[in-house]
Every structure is written in C-alpha cells, then in structure tokens.
Coordinates of N, CA and C in Angstrom, one line a residue:
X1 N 68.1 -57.7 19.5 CA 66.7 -57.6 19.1 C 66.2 -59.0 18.7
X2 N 65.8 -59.6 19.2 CA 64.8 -60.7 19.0 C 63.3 -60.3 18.6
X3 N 63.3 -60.7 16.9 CA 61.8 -60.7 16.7 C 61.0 -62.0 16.3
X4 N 60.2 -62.3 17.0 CA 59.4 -63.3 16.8 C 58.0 -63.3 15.7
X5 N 58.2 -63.7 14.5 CA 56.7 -63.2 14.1 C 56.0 -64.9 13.6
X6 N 54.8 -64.9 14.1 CA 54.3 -65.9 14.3 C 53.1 -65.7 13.1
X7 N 53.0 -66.7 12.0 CA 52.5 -67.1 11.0 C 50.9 -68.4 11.1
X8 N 49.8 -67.6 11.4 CA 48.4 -68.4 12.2 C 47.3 -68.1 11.8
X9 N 46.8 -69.5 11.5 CA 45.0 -69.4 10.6 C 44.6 -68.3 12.0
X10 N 43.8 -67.8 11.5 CA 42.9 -66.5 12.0 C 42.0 -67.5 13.8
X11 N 42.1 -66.9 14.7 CA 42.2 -67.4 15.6 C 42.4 -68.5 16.2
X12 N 43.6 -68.4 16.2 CA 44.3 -69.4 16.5 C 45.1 -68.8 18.0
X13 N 44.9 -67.6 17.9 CA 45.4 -66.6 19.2 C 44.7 -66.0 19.6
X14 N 44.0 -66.1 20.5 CA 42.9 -65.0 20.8 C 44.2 -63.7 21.8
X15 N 43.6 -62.6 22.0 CA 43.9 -61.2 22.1 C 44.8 -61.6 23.6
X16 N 43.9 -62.2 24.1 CA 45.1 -62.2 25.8 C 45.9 -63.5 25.8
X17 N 45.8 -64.7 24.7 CA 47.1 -65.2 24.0 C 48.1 -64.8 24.1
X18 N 48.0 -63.6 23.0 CA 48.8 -62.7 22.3 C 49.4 -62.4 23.4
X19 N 48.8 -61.5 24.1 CA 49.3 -60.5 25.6 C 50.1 -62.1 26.2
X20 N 49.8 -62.5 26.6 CA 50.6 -63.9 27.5 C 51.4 -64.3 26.7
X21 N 51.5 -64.7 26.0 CA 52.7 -65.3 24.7 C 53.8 -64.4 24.4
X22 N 53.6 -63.3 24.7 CA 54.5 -61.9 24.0 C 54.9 -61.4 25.1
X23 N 54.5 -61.6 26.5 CA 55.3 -61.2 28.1 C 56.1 -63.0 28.4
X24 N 55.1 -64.2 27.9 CA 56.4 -65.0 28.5 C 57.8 -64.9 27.8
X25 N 57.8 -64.7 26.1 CA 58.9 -64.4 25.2 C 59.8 -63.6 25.9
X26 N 59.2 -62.3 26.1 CA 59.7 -61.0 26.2 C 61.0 -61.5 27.6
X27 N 60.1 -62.3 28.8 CA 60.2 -62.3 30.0 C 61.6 -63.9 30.1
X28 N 62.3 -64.2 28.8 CA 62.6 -65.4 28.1 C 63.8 -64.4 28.3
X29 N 63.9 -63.4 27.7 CA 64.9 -62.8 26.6 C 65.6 -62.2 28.2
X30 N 64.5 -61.2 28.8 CA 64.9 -60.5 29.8 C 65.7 -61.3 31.0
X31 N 65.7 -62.4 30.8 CA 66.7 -63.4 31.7 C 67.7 -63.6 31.5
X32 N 68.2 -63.4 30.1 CA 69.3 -63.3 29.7 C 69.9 -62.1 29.4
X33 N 69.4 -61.5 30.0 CA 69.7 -59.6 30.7 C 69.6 -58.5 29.1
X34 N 68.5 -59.2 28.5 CA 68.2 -58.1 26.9 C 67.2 -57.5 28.0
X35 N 67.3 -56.2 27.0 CA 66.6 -55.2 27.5 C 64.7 -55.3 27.1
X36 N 63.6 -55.5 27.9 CA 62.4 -55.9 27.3 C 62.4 -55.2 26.0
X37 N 62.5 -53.9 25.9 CA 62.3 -53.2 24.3 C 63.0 -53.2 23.4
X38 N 63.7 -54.8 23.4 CA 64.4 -55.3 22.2 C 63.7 -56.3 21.6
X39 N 62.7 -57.3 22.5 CA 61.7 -58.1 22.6 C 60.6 -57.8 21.5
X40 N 60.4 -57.5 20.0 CA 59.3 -57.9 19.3 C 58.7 -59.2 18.9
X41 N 57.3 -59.1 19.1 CA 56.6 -60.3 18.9 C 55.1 -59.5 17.8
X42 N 55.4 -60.2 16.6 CA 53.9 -59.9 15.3 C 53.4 -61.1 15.2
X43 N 52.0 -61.0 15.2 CA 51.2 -62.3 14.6 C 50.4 -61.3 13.5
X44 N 50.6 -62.7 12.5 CA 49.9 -62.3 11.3 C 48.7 -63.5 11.6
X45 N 47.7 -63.0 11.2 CA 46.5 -63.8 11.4 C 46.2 -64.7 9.6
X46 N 46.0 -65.5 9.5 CA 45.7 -65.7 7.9 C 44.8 -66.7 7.9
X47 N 44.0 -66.4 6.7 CA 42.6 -67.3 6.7 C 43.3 -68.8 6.2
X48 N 42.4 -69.3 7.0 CA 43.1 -71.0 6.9 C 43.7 -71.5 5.2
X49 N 42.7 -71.0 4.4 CA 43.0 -71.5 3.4 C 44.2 -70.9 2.9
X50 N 45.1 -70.3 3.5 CA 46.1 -69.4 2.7 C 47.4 -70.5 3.5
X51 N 47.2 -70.7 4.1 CA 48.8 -71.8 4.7 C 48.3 -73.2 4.1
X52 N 49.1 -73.6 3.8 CA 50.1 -74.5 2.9 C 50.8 -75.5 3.3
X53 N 51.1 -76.7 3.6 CA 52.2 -77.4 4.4 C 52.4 -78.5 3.4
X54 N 53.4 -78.5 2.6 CA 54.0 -79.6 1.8 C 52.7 -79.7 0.4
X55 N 52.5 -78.5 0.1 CA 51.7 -78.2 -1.0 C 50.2 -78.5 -1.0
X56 N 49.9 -78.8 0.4 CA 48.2 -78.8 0.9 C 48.0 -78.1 1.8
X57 N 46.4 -77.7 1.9 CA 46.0 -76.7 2.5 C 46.4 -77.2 4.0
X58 N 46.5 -76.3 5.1 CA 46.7 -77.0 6.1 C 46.2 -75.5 7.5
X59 N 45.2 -75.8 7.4 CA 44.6 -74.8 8.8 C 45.0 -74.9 10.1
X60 N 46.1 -75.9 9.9 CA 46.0 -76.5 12.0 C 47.6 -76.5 11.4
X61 N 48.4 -75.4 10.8 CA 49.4 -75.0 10.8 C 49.7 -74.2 11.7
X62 N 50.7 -73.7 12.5 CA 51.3 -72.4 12.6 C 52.8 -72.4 12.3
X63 N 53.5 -71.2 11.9 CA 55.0 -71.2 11.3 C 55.4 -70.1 12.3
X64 N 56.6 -70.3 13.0 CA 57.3 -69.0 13.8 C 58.5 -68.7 13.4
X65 N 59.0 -67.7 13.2 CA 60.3 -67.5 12.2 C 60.8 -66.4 13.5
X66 N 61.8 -66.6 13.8 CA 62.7 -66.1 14.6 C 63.8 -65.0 14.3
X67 N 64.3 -63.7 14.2 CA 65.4 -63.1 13.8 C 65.5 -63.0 15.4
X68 N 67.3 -63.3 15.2 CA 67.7 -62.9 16.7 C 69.1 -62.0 16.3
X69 N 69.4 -61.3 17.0 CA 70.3 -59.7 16.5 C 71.3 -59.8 17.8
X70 N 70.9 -59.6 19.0 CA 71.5 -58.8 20.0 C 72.4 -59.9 20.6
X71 N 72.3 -60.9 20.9 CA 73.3 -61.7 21.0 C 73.1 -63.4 20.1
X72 N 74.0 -63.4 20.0 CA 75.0 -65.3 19.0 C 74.7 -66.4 19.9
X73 N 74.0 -67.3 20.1 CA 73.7 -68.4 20.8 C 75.4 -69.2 20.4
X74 N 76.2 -68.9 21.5 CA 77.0 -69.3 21.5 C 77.7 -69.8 23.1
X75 N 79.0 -70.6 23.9 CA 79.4 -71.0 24.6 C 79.4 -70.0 25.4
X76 N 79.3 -68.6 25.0 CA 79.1 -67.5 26.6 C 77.8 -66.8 26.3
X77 N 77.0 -67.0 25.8 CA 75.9 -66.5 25.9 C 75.3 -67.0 27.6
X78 N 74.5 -66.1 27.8 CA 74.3 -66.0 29.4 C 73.2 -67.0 29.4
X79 N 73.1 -68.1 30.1 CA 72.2 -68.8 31.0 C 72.3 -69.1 32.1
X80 N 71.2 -68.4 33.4 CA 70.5 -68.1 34.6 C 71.2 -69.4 35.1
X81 N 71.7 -69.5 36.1 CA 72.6 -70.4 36.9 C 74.0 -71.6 36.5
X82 N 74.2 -70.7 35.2 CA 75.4 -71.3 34.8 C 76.2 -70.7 34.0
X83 N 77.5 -71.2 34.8 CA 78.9 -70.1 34.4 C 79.0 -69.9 33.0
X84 N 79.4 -68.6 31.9 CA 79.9 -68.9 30.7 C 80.6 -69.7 30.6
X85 N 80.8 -70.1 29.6 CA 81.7 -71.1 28.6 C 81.7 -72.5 29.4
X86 N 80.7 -73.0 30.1 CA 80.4 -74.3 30.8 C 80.1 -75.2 30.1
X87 N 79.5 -74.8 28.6 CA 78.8 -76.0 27.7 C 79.1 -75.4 26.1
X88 N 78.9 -76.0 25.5 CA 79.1 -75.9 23.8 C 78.2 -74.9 23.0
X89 N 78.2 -75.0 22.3 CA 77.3 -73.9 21.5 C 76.1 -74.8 21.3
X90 N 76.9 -76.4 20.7 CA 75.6 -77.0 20.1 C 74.4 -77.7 21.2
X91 N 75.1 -77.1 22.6 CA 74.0 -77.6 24.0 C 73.3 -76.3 23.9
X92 N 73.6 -75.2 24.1 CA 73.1 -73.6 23.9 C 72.1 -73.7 23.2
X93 N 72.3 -74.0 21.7 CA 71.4 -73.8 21.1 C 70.2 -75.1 20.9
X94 N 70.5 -76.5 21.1 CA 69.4 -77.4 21.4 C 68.7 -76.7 22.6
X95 N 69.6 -76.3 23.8 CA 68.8 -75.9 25.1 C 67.8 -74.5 24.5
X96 N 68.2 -74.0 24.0 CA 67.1 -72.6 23.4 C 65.7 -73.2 22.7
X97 N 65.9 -74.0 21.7 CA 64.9 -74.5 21.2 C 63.9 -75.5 21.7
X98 N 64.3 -76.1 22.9 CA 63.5 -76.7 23.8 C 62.8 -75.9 24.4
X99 N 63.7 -74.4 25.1 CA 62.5 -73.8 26.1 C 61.4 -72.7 25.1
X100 N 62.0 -72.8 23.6 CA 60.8 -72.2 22.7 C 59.7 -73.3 22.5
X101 N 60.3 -74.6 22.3 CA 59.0 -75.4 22.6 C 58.2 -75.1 23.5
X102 N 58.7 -75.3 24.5 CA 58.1 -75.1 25.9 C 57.5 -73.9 26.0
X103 N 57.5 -72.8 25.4 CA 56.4 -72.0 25.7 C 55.5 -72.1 24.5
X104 N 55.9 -72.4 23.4 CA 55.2 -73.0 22.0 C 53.6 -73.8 22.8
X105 N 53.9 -74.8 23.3 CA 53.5 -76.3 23.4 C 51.9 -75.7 23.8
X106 N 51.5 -74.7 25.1 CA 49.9 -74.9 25.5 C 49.5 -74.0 24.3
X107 N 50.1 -73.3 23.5 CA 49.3 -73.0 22.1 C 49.1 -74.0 21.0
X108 N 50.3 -74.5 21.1 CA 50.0 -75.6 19.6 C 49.9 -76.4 19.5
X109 N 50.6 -77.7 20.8 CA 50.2 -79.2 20.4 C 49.2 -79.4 21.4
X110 N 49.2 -78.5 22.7 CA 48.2 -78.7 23.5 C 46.6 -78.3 22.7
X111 N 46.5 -77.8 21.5 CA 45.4 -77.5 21.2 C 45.3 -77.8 19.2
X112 N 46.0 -78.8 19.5 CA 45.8 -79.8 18.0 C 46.4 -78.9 17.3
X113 N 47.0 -77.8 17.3 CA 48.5 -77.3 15.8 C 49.5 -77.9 16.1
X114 N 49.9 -78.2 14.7 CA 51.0 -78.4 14.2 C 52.0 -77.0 14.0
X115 N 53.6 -77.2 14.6 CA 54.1 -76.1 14.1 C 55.6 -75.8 13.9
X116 N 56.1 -74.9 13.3 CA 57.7 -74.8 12.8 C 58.2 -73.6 12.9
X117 N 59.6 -74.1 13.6 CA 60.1 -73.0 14.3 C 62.0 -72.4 13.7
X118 N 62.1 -71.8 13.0 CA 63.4 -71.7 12.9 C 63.9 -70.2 13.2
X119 N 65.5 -69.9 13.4 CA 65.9 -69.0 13.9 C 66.9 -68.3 13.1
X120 N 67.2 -67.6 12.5 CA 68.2 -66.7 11.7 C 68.7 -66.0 13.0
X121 N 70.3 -65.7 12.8 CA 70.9 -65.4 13.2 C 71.4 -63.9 12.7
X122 N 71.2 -62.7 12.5 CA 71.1 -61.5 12.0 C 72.8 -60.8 12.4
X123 N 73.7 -60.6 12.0 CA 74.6 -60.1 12.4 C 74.7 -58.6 13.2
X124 N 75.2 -58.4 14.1 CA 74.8 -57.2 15.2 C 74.8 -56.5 14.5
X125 N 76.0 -56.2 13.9 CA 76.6 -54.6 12.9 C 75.5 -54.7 11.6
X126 N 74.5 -54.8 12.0 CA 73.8 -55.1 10.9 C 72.4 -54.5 11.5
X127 N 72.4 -54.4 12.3 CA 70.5 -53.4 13.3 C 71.1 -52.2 14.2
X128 N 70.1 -51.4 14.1 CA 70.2 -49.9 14.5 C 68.8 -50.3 15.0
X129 N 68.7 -49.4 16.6 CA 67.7 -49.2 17.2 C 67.2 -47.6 17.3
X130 N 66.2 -47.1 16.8 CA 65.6 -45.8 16.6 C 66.9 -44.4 16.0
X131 N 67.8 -45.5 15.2 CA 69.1 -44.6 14.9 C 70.2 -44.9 16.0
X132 N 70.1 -45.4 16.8 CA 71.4 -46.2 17.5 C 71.8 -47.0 17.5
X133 N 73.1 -47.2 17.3 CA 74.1 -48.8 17.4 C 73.9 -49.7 18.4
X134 N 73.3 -50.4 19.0 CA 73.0 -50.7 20.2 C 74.6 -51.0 20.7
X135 N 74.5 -50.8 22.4 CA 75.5 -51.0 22.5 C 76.0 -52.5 23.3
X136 N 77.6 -52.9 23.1 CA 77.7 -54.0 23.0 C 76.8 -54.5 24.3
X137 N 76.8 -56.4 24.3 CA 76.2 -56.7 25.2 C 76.9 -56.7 26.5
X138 N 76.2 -56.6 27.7 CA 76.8 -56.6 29.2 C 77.5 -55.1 29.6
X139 N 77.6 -54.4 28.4 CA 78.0 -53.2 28.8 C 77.5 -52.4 29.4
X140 N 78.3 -51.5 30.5 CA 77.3 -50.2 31.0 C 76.2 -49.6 30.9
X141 N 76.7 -49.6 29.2 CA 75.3 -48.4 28.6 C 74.2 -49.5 28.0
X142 N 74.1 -51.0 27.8 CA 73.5 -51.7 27.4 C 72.5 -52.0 29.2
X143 N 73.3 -51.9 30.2 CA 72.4 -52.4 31.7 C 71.2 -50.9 31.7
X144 N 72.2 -49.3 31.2 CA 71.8 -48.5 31.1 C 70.0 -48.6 30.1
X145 N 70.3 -48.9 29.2 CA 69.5 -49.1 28.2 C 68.2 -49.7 29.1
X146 N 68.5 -50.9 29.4 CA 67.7 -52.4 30.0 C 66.8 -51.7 30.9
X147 N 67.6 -50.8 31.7 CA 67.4 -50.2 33.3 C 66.0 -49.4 32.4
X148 N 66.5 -48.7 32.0 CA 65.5 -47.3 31.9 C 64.3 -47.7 30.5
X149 N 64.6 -48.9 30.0 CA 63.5 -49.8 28.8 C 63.6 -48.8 27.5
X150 N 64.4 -48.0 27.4 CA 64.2 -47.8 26.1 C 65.9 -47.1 25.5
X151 N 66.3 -47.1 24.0 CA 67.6 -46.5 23.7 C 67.7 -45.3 23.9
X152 N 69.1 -44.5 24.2 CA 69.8 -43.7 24.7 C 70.9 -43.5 24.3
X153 N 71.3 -42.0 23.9 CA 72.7 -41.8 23.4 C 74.1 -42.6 24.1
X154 N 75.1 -42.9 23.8 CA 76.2 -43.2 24.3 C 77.2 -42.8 23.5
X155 N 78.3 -43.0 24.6 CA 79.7 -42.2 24.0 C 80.1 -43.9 23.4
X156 N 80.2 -43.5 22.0 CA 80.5 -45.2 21.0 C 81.8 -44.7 20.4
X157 N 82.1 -45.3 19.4 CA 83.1 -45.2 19.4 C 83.6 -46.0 17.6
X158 N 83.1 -45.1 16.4 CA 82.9 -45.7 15.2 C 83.9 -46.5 14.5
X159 N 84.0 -47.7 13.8 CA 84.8 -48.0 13.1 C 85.5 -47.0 12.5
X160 N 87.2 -47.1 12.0 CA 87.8 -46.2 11.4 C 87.2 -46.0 9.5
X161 N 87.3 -45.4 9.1 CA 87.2 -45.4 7.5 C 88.2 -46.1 6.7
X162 N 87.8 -46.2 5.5 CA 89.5 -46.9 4.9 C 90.2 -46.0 4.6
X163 N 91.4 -46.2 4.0 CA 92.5 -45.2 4.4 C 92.8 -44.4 3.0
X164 N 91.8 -44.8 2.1 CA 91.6 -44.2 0.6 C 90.8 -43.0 1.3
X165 N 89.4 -43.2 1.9 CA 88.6 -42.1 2.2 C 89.2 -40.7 2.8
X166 N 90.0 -41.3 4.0 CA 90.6 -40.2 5.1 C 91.4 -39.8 4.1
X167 N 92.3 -40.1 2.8 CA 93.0 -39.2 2.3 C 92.2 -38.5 1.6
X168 N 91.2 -39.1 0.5 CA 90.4 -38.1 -0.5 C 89.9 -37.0 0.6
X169 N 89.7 -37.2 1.6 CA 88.7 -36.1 2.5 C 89.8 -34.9 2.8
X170 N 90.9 -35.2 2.5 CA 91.9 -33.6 3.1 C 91.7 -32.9 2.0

C-alpha cells in the first residue's frame, strides 16, 4: 500500500491534475506488479496562508509525504528490465526518488512550487486491507489480488501464539 498524500495551497491542482497525477502514481506502482487498489493518493487543499516553510508563510509550497507498506525498497525489489539483486538498495532507492521527481516536476517546478518529498517505510505486518493480511508479494494470491483489483480471501497461514497462551487456552 503506497499512500501518497500531497499537502497544497488551494489550487494548486486543478480536478483533472488530480485525475492525471493519481493514474501516473498508481500506473508507477503497477509496474512493479502492486496491485492498482493498493495505490492511494489524498490532496489536502490549504489556504496559502496556512503552510509554513522555515517559520514563513510560504504559498508556492507543496509537501508530499509518502507511507509505503507493500514492499521495502530494497536489492530485490522489482525494476522493469532489470534482474533482482543487480544493484544496491542505496541505487533503488536514489532511483525511486528521481522517478517521483519526475512525475513531481510539470506540477511543481514547472509551475514555480517549491516542494518536499519524504517516504516512511511502514512495516508489512503492520496494514490490513478491508480486514485482510495482504498476501506476501509475488505470490499467487497477491497476482490473484492484482488480476481481479480488489482483496480476496486466501488460505494464509497465522503466526503461531506464544507458548504461555496455547497452554492457558487448554
């Protein structure tokens, strides 16, 4: 689950922005075989006078704050024409933040914003999709998922309990 939520004086995105900005993301993620309806993107709209940049007003701000869940920008994370574990983590992840520039750029420097981009890294075992575990990446039931755009039961398979629990429970 990659959510993007994008922090912008009040139009600074007009409506079919939004729509184009939120299918090239989406269309970013789906290359690296996430399923589109993991893909959230929110814009908060804020009157100029409400952003801030180093303790002044600053209207020709925008701030993008990134949670990314479903996979670790790491040496086997998938990129489109090249083998896992071909390059380092710390190429992975300079290469990620260049192609978020790059779709950044005809919104914000092409049109005089300034803007900041950082990415949290969310631990998997840590998000549930509509009450499901999502399942691991590249797996069966995760192409399953991708295929049909939305979550679906699977046969999973739970961490065990600790071994204080399983006894109080007899």
């Amino acid at each position: 689950m990659p959510l993007w939520e994008f922090f912008a004086p009040e139009g600074a995105f007009s409506d079919e922005d939004k729509e184009a900005l939120a299918t090239t993301i989406t269309d970013a993620y789906q290359s690296v075989h996430l399923p589109r309806f993991y893909v959230d993107v929110i814009y908060h709209d804020l009157p100029a006078k409400n952003i801030y940049m180093g303790g002044v007003a600053n209207g020709q701000f925008i701030r993008l704050r990134i949670e990314q869940i479903a996979r670790e920008m790491s040496d086997t994370t998938v990129v489109e024409g090249l083998p896992a574990g071909t390059y380092s983590r710390e190429w992975m992840r300079e290469y990620w933040m260049n192609q978020i520039d790059a779709m950044l750029i005809p919104y914000t420097r092409d049109r005089g914003y300034e803007w900041e981009v950082h990415i949290n890294q969310t631990p998997v075992d840590m998000w549930t999709v509509q009450g499901f575990v999502p399942p691991p990446g590249e797996s069966d039931a995760e192409r399953l998922w991708r295929e049909l755009n939305r979550p679906v039961a699977y046969e999973r398979t739970p961490p065990a309990a600790p071994e204080i629990l399983r006894t109080n429970a007899q």
